[in-house]
Coordinates of C-alpha atoms in Angstrom, one line a residue:
M1 CA 11.6 -16.5 11.4
R2 CA 9.7 -18.9 8.7
K3 CA 12.4 -20.4 6.3
T4 CA 10.9 -22.7 3.5
T5 CA 12.2 -24.0 0.3
T6 CA 8.9 -26.2 -0.5
T7 CA 6.8 -24.9 -3.9
P8 CA 4.4 -21.9 -3.4
R9 CA 1.6 -24.3 -3.5
A10 CA 2.8 -26.6 -0.3
R11 CA 3.5 -23.4 1.8
R12 CA -0.3 -22.5 1.3
L13 CA -1.4 -26.1 2.0
A14 CA 1.0 -25.9 5.5
A15 CA 0.6 -22.0 6.0
A16 CA -3.4 -22.3 5.8
A17 CA -3.0 -25.1 8.8
V18 CA -0.9 -23.9 10.7
A19 CA -2.8 -20.1 10.8
L20 CA -6.1 -21.8 10.5
G21 CA -6.2 -24.5 12.9
S22 CA -7.1 -27.5 10.9
C23 CA -6.2 -29.2 8.1
L24 CA -7.5 -27.9 4.5
A25 CA -7.5 -28.5 0.8
L26 CA -7.2 -25.4 -1.2
A27 CA -10.3 -25.6 -3.7
A28 CA -8.7 -25.5 -7.5
P29 CA -8.5 -22.0 -9.2
A30 CA -11.9 -21.0 -11.0
G31 CA -12.2 -21.9 -14.5
T32 CA -11.6 -19.3 -17.6
A33 CA -13.5 -17.2 -19.6
D34 CA -12.9 -16.0 -22.9
A35 CA -14.6 -12.5 -22.1
A36 CA -15.4 -10.9 -19.1
P37 CA -18.3 -12.4 -17.3
A38 CA -21.8 -10.6 -17.9
D39 CA -22.7 -10.6 -14.3
P40 CA -21.7 -8.4 -12.1
V41 CA -18.3 -9.9 -10.4
P42 CA -18.4 -10.1 -6.4
T43 CA -15.5 -8.4 -5.3
V44 CA -13.7 -7.3 -2.7
F45 CA -11.1 -4.2 -2.2
F46 CA -9.1 -3.9 0.6
G47 CA -5.6 -2.1 2.0
D48 CA -4.0 0.7 3.7
S49 CA -4.0 4.0 2.9
Y50 CA -2.8 3.9 -0.8
T51 CA -6.0 2.2 -1.8
A52 CA -8.3 4.5 0.8
N53 CA -6.1 7.3 -0.7
F54 CA -5.5 9.8 2.3
G55 CA -5.5 12.8 2.1
I56 CA -8.5 12.9 -1.3
A57 CA -11.8 14.5 0.3
P58 CA -14.0 14.0 0.8
F59 CA -14.0 11.2 3.1
H60 CA -16.5 8.6 5.0
E61 CA -17.4 9.9 8.0
D62 CA -19.5 7.4 9.6
G63 CA -18.9 5.3 12.6
E64 CA -14.8 4.5 13.7
R65 CA -13.8 4.1 10.2
A66 CA -13.9 7.8 9.6
F67 CA -10.5 7.1 11.1
C68 CA -9.6 5.4 8.3
F69 CA -9.6 8.5 6.4
Q70 CA -10.9 6.8 2.9
A71 CA -11.7 9.0 0.4
T72 CA -15.4 8.7 -0.9
E73 CA -13.7 8.5 -4.1
D74 CA -10.6 6.1 -4.1
Y75 CA -9.5 4.9 -6.4
P76 CA -11.3 1.0 -5.8
A77 CA -14.6 3.6 -6.7
V78 CA -13.0 5.2 -9.8
A79 CA -11.9 1.7 -11.8
T80 CA -15.3 0.4 -10.8
R81 CA -16.8 2.9 -12.5
R82 CA -14.1 2.9 -15.9
L83 CA -14.3 -0.9 -16.0
A84 CA -18.6 -0.1 -16.1
D85 CA -17.7 2.0 -18.7
K86 CA -16.3 -1.4 -20.7
G87 CA -19.0 -3.2 -19.8
V88 CA -17.4 -4.9 -16.9
T89 CA -19.6 -4.9 -14.0
L90 CA -18.5 -5.5 -10.6
N91 CA -20.4 -5.8 -7.1
V92 CA -18.2 -4.6 -4.4
Q93 CA -19.5 -6.5 -1.4
S94 CA -17.3 -4.4 0.7
D95 CA -13.5 -1.4 0.3
V96 CA -12.2 -2.0 3.7
S97 CA -8.8 0.0 2.9
C98 CA -8.0 2.4 6.0
G99 CA -5.5 4.7 6.0
G100 CA -2.6 2.7 8.7
A101 CA -2.5 -0.5 8.3
L102 CA -0.3 -3.0 9.0
I103 CA -0.4 -6.6 6.7
H104 CA -1.9 -8.6 9.7
H105 CA -4.3 -5.5 10.1
F106 CA -6.0 -8.5 7.1
W107 CA -6.6 -11.0 10.2
N108 CA -6.3 -8.8 13.3
E109 CA -8.4 -6.2 13.5
Q110 CA -6.5 -2.5 13.8
E111 CA -6.4 0.0 16.3
L112 CA -6.5 3.5 14.9
L113 CA -4.9 6.9 15.5
Q114 CA -2.6 6.3 18.8
P115 CA -2.4 3.0 20.9
G116 CA -4.9 2.8 23.8
S117 CA -7.6 5.3 21.7
G118 CA -10.0 2.1 21.4
L119 CA -10.5 2.6 18.1
K120 CA -10.7 0.0 16.6
V121 CA -11.9 -1.8 12.8
P122 CA -11.9 -5.5 12.8
A123 CA -9.8 -7.6 10.7
Q124 CA -10.3 -6.7 6.4
Q125 CA -10.2 -10.7 6.1
G126 CA -13.4 -10.6 7.4
A127 CA -15.2 -9.0 4.2
L128 CA -14.7 -11.9 2.5
K129 CA -17.0 -14.8 1.3
G130 CA -17.3 -17.9 -0.1
D131 CA -18.7 -16.3 -3.5
T132 CA -16.4 -13.8 -3.0
R133 CA -14.4 -13.8 -6.9
L134 CA -12.0 -10.8 -7.1
V135 CA -10.0 -9.3 -4.0
V136 CA -8.0 -6.1 -4.8
G137 CA -5.3 -4.5 -3.4
G138 CA -1.7 -3.5 -1.5
M139 CA -0.5 -3.6 2.0
G140 CA 2.7 -3.5 2.8
G141 CA 4.6 0.2 3.2
N142 CA 3.4 0.4 7.1
T143 CA 5.0 -3.0 8.1
L144 CA 8.5 -2.1 6.0
G145 CA 7.8 1.2 8.7
F146 CA 8.3 3.5 5.8
N147 CA 7.0 6.7 8.0
S148 CA 9.9 5.7 10.3
I149 CA 12.1 5.4 7.4
L150 CA 10.6 9.2 6.6
K151 CA 11.1 10.1 9.9
Q152 CA 14.8 9.0 10.1
C153 CA 15.7 10.8 7.9
S154 CA 13.5 14.0 8.2
A155 CA 14.3 16.5 11.3
K156 CA 11.0 18.6 10.3
L157 CA 9.4 15.1 10.1
R158 CA 10.1 14.2 13.1
D159 CA 7.7 17.0 14.5
Q160 CA 4.6 16.0 12.8
A161 CA 2.2 14.2 15.6
L162 CA 0.1 13.7 12.9
L163 CA 2.3 11.6 11.1
P164 CA 2.1 7.9 13.0
G165 CA 5.3 6.2 13.6
A166 CA 9.1 7.5 15.2
P167 CA 12.5 7.4 13.7
V168 CA 14.6 4.0 13.9
D169 CA 17.1 5.4 16.0
A170 CA 16.1 9.2 17.5
D171 CA 19.8 9.8 18.6
S172 CA 20.8 9.6 14.9
P173 CA 21.4 12.7 13.2
A174 CA 18.5 12.6 9.9
G175 CA 21.8 14.6 7.8
E176 CA 23.1 11.1 8.1
C177 CA 20.5 8.6 7.3
R178 CA 21.5 8.1 4.3
D179 CA 24.6 6.7 5.5
F180 CA 22.2 4.8 8.7
F181 CA 19.9 3.3 6.3
T182 CA 23.3 1.5 3.4
S183 CA 25.5 -0.1 7.1
G184 CA 25.4 -1.3 10.5
D185 CA 22.6 -1.8 12.5
G186 CA 20.1 0.7 9.8
K187 CA 21.1 -1.8 7.1
E188 CA 20.1 -5.0 9.7
W189 CA 16.8 -3.0 10.4
L190 CA 15.8 -2.8 6.8
D191 CA 17.1 -6.2 6.2
Y192 CA 14.5 -7.9 9.0
K193 CA 11.9 -5.4 7.9
F194 CA 11.5 -6.7 4.6
E195 CA 11.5 -10.4 5.6
Q196 CA 9.1 -9.5 7.4
V197 CA 6.4 -8.1 4.7
E198 CA 7.5 -11.2 2.9
Y199 CA 6.4 -13.4 5.4
D200 CA 3.0 -11.3 6.0
L201 CA 2.2 -11.1 2.7
D202 CA 2.2 -14.8 2.1
E203 CA 0.2 -15.5 4.7
M204 CA -2.7 -12.5 4.1
L205 CA -2.4 -13.9 0.0
Q206 CA -2.9 -18.2 1.5
R207 CA -5.7 -16.5 3.5
T208 CA -7.9 -14.4 0.9
S209 CA -7.5 -17.9 -0.8
Y210 CA -8.9 -20.1 2.1
F211 CA -11.5 -17.3 2.6
S212 CA -12.7 -16.6 -0.7
P213 CA -11.5 -20.4 -2.6
D214 CA -12.9 -18.9 -6.1
A215 CA -11.8 -15.2 -6.4
E216 CA -8.4 -14.5 -8.5
R217 CA -6.4 -11.7 -6.3
V218 CA -4.7 -8.8 -7.5
L219 CA -1.8 -7.4 -5.2
V220 CA -1.6 -3.7 -5.7
G221 CA 2.0 -2.2 -5.8
Y222 CA 2.8 2.1 -4.7
P223 CA 3.1 4.4 -7.4
R224 CA 6.8 6.1 -7.0
L225 CA 7.8 8.5 -4.9
V226 CA 11.3 10.4 -5.2
P227 CA 12.1 10.1 -9.6
Q228 CA 15.4 9.2 -11.6
D229 CA 16.4 12.9 -11.4
T230 CA 16.5 13.8 -7.8
T231 CA 17.6 17.5 -8.8
K232 CA 13.9 17.6 -9.4
C233 CA 13.3 17.5 -5.6
L234 CA 15.4 20.9 -5.8
S235 CA 12.8 22.7 -6.7
A236 CA 8.7 23.6 -4.9
A237 CA 6.4 22.5 -7.0
P238 CA 3.5 25.4 -8.3
S239 CA 2.6 27.0 -5.4
Q240 CA 4.5 25.7 -2.8
T241 CA 6.9 27.3 -0.7
E242 CA 8.5 23.3 0.7
L243 CA 11.0 21.2 -1.0
P244 CA 8.5 17.6 -2.2
F245 CA 10.8 16.3 0.6
A246 CA 11.2 19.1 3.0
D247 CA 14.6 18.2 4.7
I248 CA 15.6 14.8 3.4
P249 CA 18.8 15.5 2.1
Q250 CA 19.9 14.9 -1.2
D251 CA 22.1 12.2 -1.1
A252 CA 18.8 10.3 0.6
L253 CA 16.4 10.1 -1.6
P254 CA 17.8 7.5 -3.6
V255 CA 18.3 5.7 -0.3
L256 CA 14.3 6.4 -0.6
D257 CA 14.1 5.3 -4.0
Q258 CA 16.0 2.7 -3.6
V259 CA 13.4 1.1 -0.3
Q260 CA 10.6 1.0 -2.1
K261 CA 11.9 -0.4 -5.7
R262 CA 13.0 -3.0 -3.0
L263 CA 9.8 -2.8 -1.6
D264 CA 7.7 -3.5 -5.2
D265 CA 10.5 -6.1 -5.9
A266 CA 9.5 -8.1 -3.0
M267 CA 5.3 -7.6 -3.8
K268 CA 5.8 -9.3 -7.1
K269 CA 8.0 -12.1 -5.6
V270 CA 5.1 -13.1 -3.5
A271 CA 2.4 -12.8 -6.4
A272 CA 4.2 -14.4 -8.2
E273 CA 4.9 -17.7 -5.7
N274 CA 1.1 -17.7 -4.2
G275 CA -0.7 -17.5 -8.1
A276 CA -1.8 -14.1 -8.0
D277 CA -1.3 -11.2 -9.9
F278 CA 0.4 -8.1 -9.4
V279 CA 0.0 -4.4 -10.8
D280 CA 3.4 -2.4 -10.9
L281 CA 3.1 1.6 -10.3
Y282 CA 6.2 1.6 -9.6
N283 CA 7.4 1.5 -12.8
H284 CA 4.8 3.7 -14.1
T285 CA 5.1 6.0 -12.3
G286 CA 8.5 7.7 -12.7
S287 CA 6.7 10.5 -14.8
N288 CA 4.5 10.8 -11.7
T289 CA 6.7 11.4 -9.2
A290 CA 6.6 14.5 -6.0
C291 CA 9.3 16.3 -7.5
D292 CA 7.2 16.6 -10.9
G293 CA 5.7 19.5 -10.4
A294 CA 2.3 20.3 -12.6
N295 CA 2.7 16.6 -13.3
R296 CA 3.1 14.9 -9.6
G297 CA 0.8 11.8 -9.0
I298 CA 2.2 12.2 -5.5
G299 CA 1.1 15.1 -2.7
G300 CA 5.1 16.7 -1.1
L301 CA 5.0 15.7 2.5
L302 CA 4.1 19.0 3.7
E303 CA 2.5 19.8 0.9
N304 CA -1.3 20.9 2.3
S305 CA -3.7 17.9 1.1
M306 CA -7.5 18.3 0.7
L307 CA -7.7 17.1 4.9
E308 CA -8.2 19.5 7.2
L309 CA -8.5 18.7 11.2
G310 CA -9.9 21.0 13.7
N311 CA -9.1 23.9 10.5
Q312 CA -5.8 22.9 10.4
P313 CA -5.2 21.1 6.9
I314 CA -3.2 17.7 6.8
P315 CA -0.2 17.5 4.6
W316 CA -0.1 14.4 1.9
Y317 CA 2.7 12.9 3.2
A318 CA 4.2 11.2 0.1
H319 CA 0.1 9.9 -0.6
P320 CA -1.5 10.1 -3.9
N321 CA -3.5 13.3 -5.3
E322 CA -6.2 13.3 -7.7
K323 CA -4.0 13.1 -10.2
G324 CA -2.1 10.3 -8.5
R325 CA -5.3 8.5 -7.7
D326 CA -7.0 8.4 -11.5
I327 CA -3.4 6.2 -12.4
Q328 CA -3.9 4.0 -9.6
A329 CA -7.3 3.6 -10.4
E330 CA -6.1 3.7 -14.8
R331 CA -3.5 0.4 -14.4
V332 CA -6.1 -1.5 -11.9
A333 CA -9.0 -1.1 -14.0
A334 CA -7.1 -2.7 -16.7
K335 CA -5.3 -5.7 -15.1
I336 CA -8.9 -6.6 -13.5
E337 CA -10.2 -6.6 -16.8
E338 CA -7.3 -8.0 -18.2
V339 CA -7.7 -11.1 -15.6
L340 CA -11.6 -11.6 -15.9
N341 CA -10.9 -12.2 -19.2
R342 CA -8.5 -14.5 -19.4

C-alpha cells in the first residue's frame, strides 16, 4: 500500500510515470470561461452500476455490454438532456459505465457475470480522448466490497446468487454483523478496503488527467441508503411485503450508514487532492433513502426492480429507482453547469 506525504501534483506526476512507463509532464488545467461554452463539450461518462442505473429498464442490449445492465435512461442521459434544455450541449463521446465495475476496471478489462464467463468489456479509460473536455462518473462501492458487507449482515442475501460477492466471514452469523464490523477482523478488513479505495481512486484520477489533459473531472458520490432514523426501516414501503433492508438487524443499519458516509468522505478527499470536482449525493438524499416509503429514491434490497432475467424479476439490491435516478441527474447537471461556467 502506497504511503506518501507529497503534494497532490507531485503524487500525480510520480504515479503517472510509474503506471504508464514513462516520465511525463501533465498539461496545465484548461482555461476558464465566463459562460458555458457555445460549442458542444466532448464528454465521457464512466462508472459502476450506480452510474449505469442498474434496475431501470430498458437497458442497452448490444453485444457483451448487455451484461453491464446500463439503462438507456441512466443519469448521464437524463443529465445531458437537462443541460441541453438550459443551452449547455454535451457531445457524449461515450458512456462506458458498467454494473459490477471496480475502480481498477478503469484501467483493466472487466469480466462480466461470473468468473470464467468469458464475457469481457475493455478498460473504461479507453474511452478517453485527447480532445475530451469533461469526464464524469463514480466508482468505489464495489472496490470497498459493499455487496460483501450486505451479505455479511443478511442471511437472505447470502442465498442471492445474482448478487455478486460473498460475505466477509461466512462463519460469522449475519445477526452479529454490527459487532463484526466494529471490532476485530471485520474492522481491520474495512480499514484495509478503505485504503484500497483511496489508492485506486487516486490512480484513476491521475490516469484521467494523463489521457485527457484538458478535461474537467467530476467524481460523483453515492446517494444515501439508510436514514438517520432507522425506525423508518421497520415498515415495508407501499405495495411491498419485504422490509427495505430485508433481514439486516436494525442495530446494524447505523453501521451501514457510517460505512457509506466514510466512503463519501474518502471520495471527496481524493477528489480535492487531485483538483477534481465532487458531487455529494449522500448529503442531499437523506429524505430519499430506501426507508422513505413513497419518497424513496433507493429500491429495497429485495424489492423487485424493473428488470427480469428468464421471466424472474431482479431485485433492486439497494440501487436508485427512477426517482433516485432523477435526483442523481439533477445534482450532476448542476455541478457540470457550475464547472463549465467557471
